[in-house]
């Protein structure tokens, strides 16, 4: 049977992990490849690198990170951040990425999803949906797409957008609640369930994880097939193994190969 | 020993190459892994790997577009009987036809069609994406020492279509996803997996190691 996935996400800037990673026995906690190896050994189901490199000149460093990771980790790797052209995608896949996540470029020009999916297959095109609740408490819930890390509103309805990118060929949705990101109060379950129940492709829930129960809620209540988190793993609050065991204890089938 | 990984413009060849290198290391084999679009390399290789991601028709035309490659594959695999490993769409191409966006002829090395998955449970997502357990349906040396079944190791899948061979004895393994899904096919010196061994950590590396040790009878 298919298992739910736990995906740690590493923010990479100019080839180094930012936000800090606090693993025991890690030679260089700033090296994304060292972190990737630690997560691989711990039983992470996939890895996600988010390239937040500020300057165009430093884009090449992410290729090096992906290449070195692919030499060490035999698991799926997704790379997001700054993916704007089909050449960007080809370069990342060539370096060893399995999937790329597309955000702003698709919000600006939806057809980019179609072009990317036609060229590389839907299986490697993840559409990143950054949504923020724009309705007030007493209104029917409504979410809007935001870009630039949640700073720029677009006026686009998040639910409609998710359906649209799937129709254009996205093979997976990475759904981030901008309200919850960094809050540690849990996923936006209403939003996650609405989108997961509506679209045909898998949804990765993201934004707001502070406890292991939040991971359970994302799958059980939000109907996501994967959960993504950063800080709870980076700062050593919980290990991947603890997270997965907690989900198993809550009745969610998980892959526990790492402990074998 | 030389391993040819065929480059026909499809797929993540870097990770496939790295996984074969690592798997060879694990069993102390000195392997020369070559990602190549040169039919001569395929003729000279001891083992041949056909990866592939994306749509069936695109992969089929991509393979056909490499001058002399289909002939080299027939010569090495069908005539000389060298061990062959198809991965994902590279495995699906073994079929007679692929029924993704119309019907496309495959290599027809294993009779049968590649059809859309139709899980009984409508809440199950397509593509079938993630880690699933494997059920061996016919014994094969490449599974030696690898725990399978509900409590066994997991393999990583990403696909919307799967291969239904006409002869059930050519299905070597299945998985369950609201229906029985073909996970591995094979006959004689040929095997192919729907899942990605290069992305399947322990199970994948062990399977590739076994493939490299395998001497088809």
Short mmCIF file of C-alpha atoms in Angstrom, two decimals, chain B residues 14-151:
data_model
loop_
_atom_site.label_atom_id
_atom_site.label_comp_id
_atom_site.label_asym_id
_atom_site.label_seq_id
_atom_site.Cartn_x
_atom_site.Cartn_y
_atom_site.Cartn_z
CA UNK B 14 22.54 11.25 -13.57
CA UNK B 15 20.81 9.53 -10.67
CA UNK B 16 20.47 6.25 -12.58
CA UNK B 17 24.21 6.30 -13.35
CA UNK B 18 25.12 7.12 -9.73
CA UNK B 19 22.89 4.34 -8.40
CA UNK B 20 24.46 1.75 -10.71
CA UNK B 21 27.93 2.92 -9.68
CA UNK B 22 27.02 2.68 -6.00
CA UNK B 23 25.35 -0.72 -6.39
CA UNK B 24 28.42 -2.08 -8.21
CA UNK B 25 30.66 -0.74 -5.42
CA UNK B 26 28.50 -2.46 -2.82
CA UNK B 27 29.26 -5.87 -4.31
CA UNK B 28 32.88 -5.10 -5.14
CA UNK B 29 32.42 -4.90 -8.88
CA UNK B 30 34.63 -2.65 -10.89
CA UNK B 31 32.00 -1.16 -13.16
CA UNK B 32 32.35 1.32 -15.96
CA UNK B 33 28.97 3.07 -16.09
CA UNK B 34 28.44 4.99 -19.29
CA UNK B 35 25.52 7.25 -20.12
CA UNK B 36 25.47 7.00 -23.89
CA UNK B 37 23.55 7.56 -27.09
CA UNK B 38 26.12 5.66 -29.13
CA UNK B 39 24.80 2.26 -30.36
CA UNK B 40 28.40 0.93 -30.35
CA UNK B 41 28.58 1.42 -26.58
CA UNK B 42 25.42 -0.62 -26.24
CA UNK B 43 26.82 -3.42 -28.41
CA UNK B 44 30.01 -3.49 -26.30
CA UNK B 45 28.30 -3.28 -22.89
CA UNK B 46 27.85 -6.22 -20.52
CA UNK B 47 24.64 -4.80 -19.09
CA UNK B 48 22.12 -2.50 -20.76
CA UNK B 49 19.81 -0.08 -18.95
CA UNK B 50 16.92 1.77 -20.56
CA UNK B 51 15.59 4.53 -18.29
CA UNK B 52 12.72 6.84 -19.17
CA UNK B 53 10.34 9.37 -17.75
CA UNK B 54 7.47 11.23 -19.34
CA UNK B 55 4.94 10.12 -21.90
CA UNK B 56 5.14 6.78 -23.72
CA UNK B 57 4.90 8.25 -27.24
CA UNK B 58 7.55 10.91 -26.55
CA UNK B 59 9.94 8.30 -25.20
CA UNK B 60 9.24 5.94 -28.10
CA UNK B 61 9.96 8.62 -30.68
CA UNK B 62 12.99 9.77 -28.70
CA UNK B 63 14.42 6.26 -28.79
CA UNK B 64 13.60 5.83 -32.47
CA UNK B 65 15.35 9.13 -33.22
CA UNK B 66 18.73 7.81 -32.03
CA UNK B 67 20.23 6.41 -35.18
CA UNK B 68 20.88 2.67 -34.94
CA UNK B 69 19.82 2.37 -31.28
CA UNK B 70 16.80 0.11 -31.75
CA UNK B 71 18.91 -2.24 -33.89
CA UNK B 72 21.73 -2.20 -31.32
CA UNK B 73 19.25 -3.06 -28.58
CA UNK B 74 17.82 -5.98 -30.58
CA UNK B 75 21.29 -7.28 -31.29
CA UNK B 76 22.59 -7.03 -27.71
CA UNK B 77 19.49 -7.97 -25.78
CA UNK B 78 17.50 -10.28 -28.03
CA UNK B 79 20.31 -12.00 -29.98
CA UNK B 80 23.24 -11.95 -27.54
CA UNK B 81 21.07 -12.26 -24.44
CA UNK B 82 22.85 -9.68 -22.30
CA UNK B 83 21.12 -8.63 -19.08
CA UNK B 84 18.71 -5.75 -19.71
CA UNK B 85 16.99 -3.47 -17.19
CA UNK B 86 14.15 -1.13 -18.22
CA UNK B 87 13.12 1.54 -15.74
CA UNK B 88 9.68 3.20 -15.61
CA UNK B 89 8.80 4.23 -19.16
CA UNK B 90 11.94 2.33 -20.22
CA UNK B 91 10.13 -0.76 -18.92
CA UNK B 92 6.83 0.22 -20.49
CA UNK B 93 8.54 0.47 -23.90
CA UNK B 94 8.98 -3.33 -23.80
CA UNK B 95 5.22 -3.65 -24.44
CA UNK B 96 3.47 -4.20 -27.76
CA UNK B 97 1.55 -0.94 -27.44
CA UNK B 98 1.25 2.05 -25.17
CA UNK B 99 -2.27 3.44 -24.87
CA UNK B 100 -1.31 6.89 -23.54
CA UNK B 101 -2.66 9.67 -25.82
CA UNK B 102 -3.70 7.17 -28.54
CA UNK B 103 -1.94 3.92 -29.37
CA UNK B 104 1.82 3.85 -29.95
CA UNK B 105 3.80 0.76 -30.89
CA UNK B 106 6.38 -0.30 -28.33
CA UNK B 107 9.39 -2.59 -28.80
CA UNK B 108 7.08 -5.63 -28.41
CA UNK B 109 9.66 -7.66 -26.48
CA UNK B 110 6.99 -8.60 -23.97
CA UNK B 111 3.47 -8.92 -25.43
CA UNK B 112 0.87 -6.73 -23.81
CA UNK B 113 -0.30 -3.16 -23.47
CA UNK B 114 0.47 -0.19 -21.26
CA UNK B 115 -2.87 1.09 -19.95
CA UNK B 116 -4.17 3.84 -17.68
CA UNK B 117 -4.46 2.98 -14.01
CA UNK B 118 -8.01 2.99 -12.69
CA UNK B 119 -7.98 2.62 -8.91
CA UNK B 120 -11.29 1.44 -7.42
CA UNK B 121 -11.07 4.04 -4.67
CA UNK B 122 -11.75 7.47 -6.17
CA UNK B 123 -9.91 9.23 -3.35
CA UNK B 124 -6.64 7.73 -4.59
CA UNK B 125 -4.59 10.24 -6.53
CA UNK B 126 -3.17 9.80 -10.02
CA UNK B 127 -0.20 9.80 -10.56
CA UNK B 128 0.54 6.96 -8.16
CA UNK B 129 3.35 8.85 -6.49
CA UNK B 130 5.39 7.75 -3.51
CA UNK B 131 6.56 4.69 -1.62
CA UNK B 132 4.75 1.39 -1.92
CA UNK B 133 5.44 -2.19 -0.88
CA UNK B 134 6.00 -4.94 -3.42
CA UNK B 135 4.48 -8.40 -3.83
CA UNK B 136 6.60 -10.92 -5.70
CA UNK B 137 4.37 -12.91 -8.03
CA UNK B 138 7.02 -15.03 -9.74
CA UNK B 139 10.42 -15.88 -8.35
CA UNK B 140 13.43 -14.17 -9.84
CA UNK B 141 17.12 -14.03 -8.83
CA UNK B 142 17.08 -10.21 -8.71
CA UNK B 143 14.82 -10.34 -5.62
CA UNK B 144 17.24 -12.51 -3.66
CA UNK B 145 17.69 -11.35 -0.08
CA UNK B 146 15.33 -8.38 -0.44
CA UNK B 147 12.43 -8.32 2.02
CA UNK B 148 9.18 -7.77 0.10
CA UNK B 149 5.51 -8.09 1.01
CA UNK B 150 3.44 -5.89 3.32
CA UNK B 151 6.22 -5.72 5.92
#
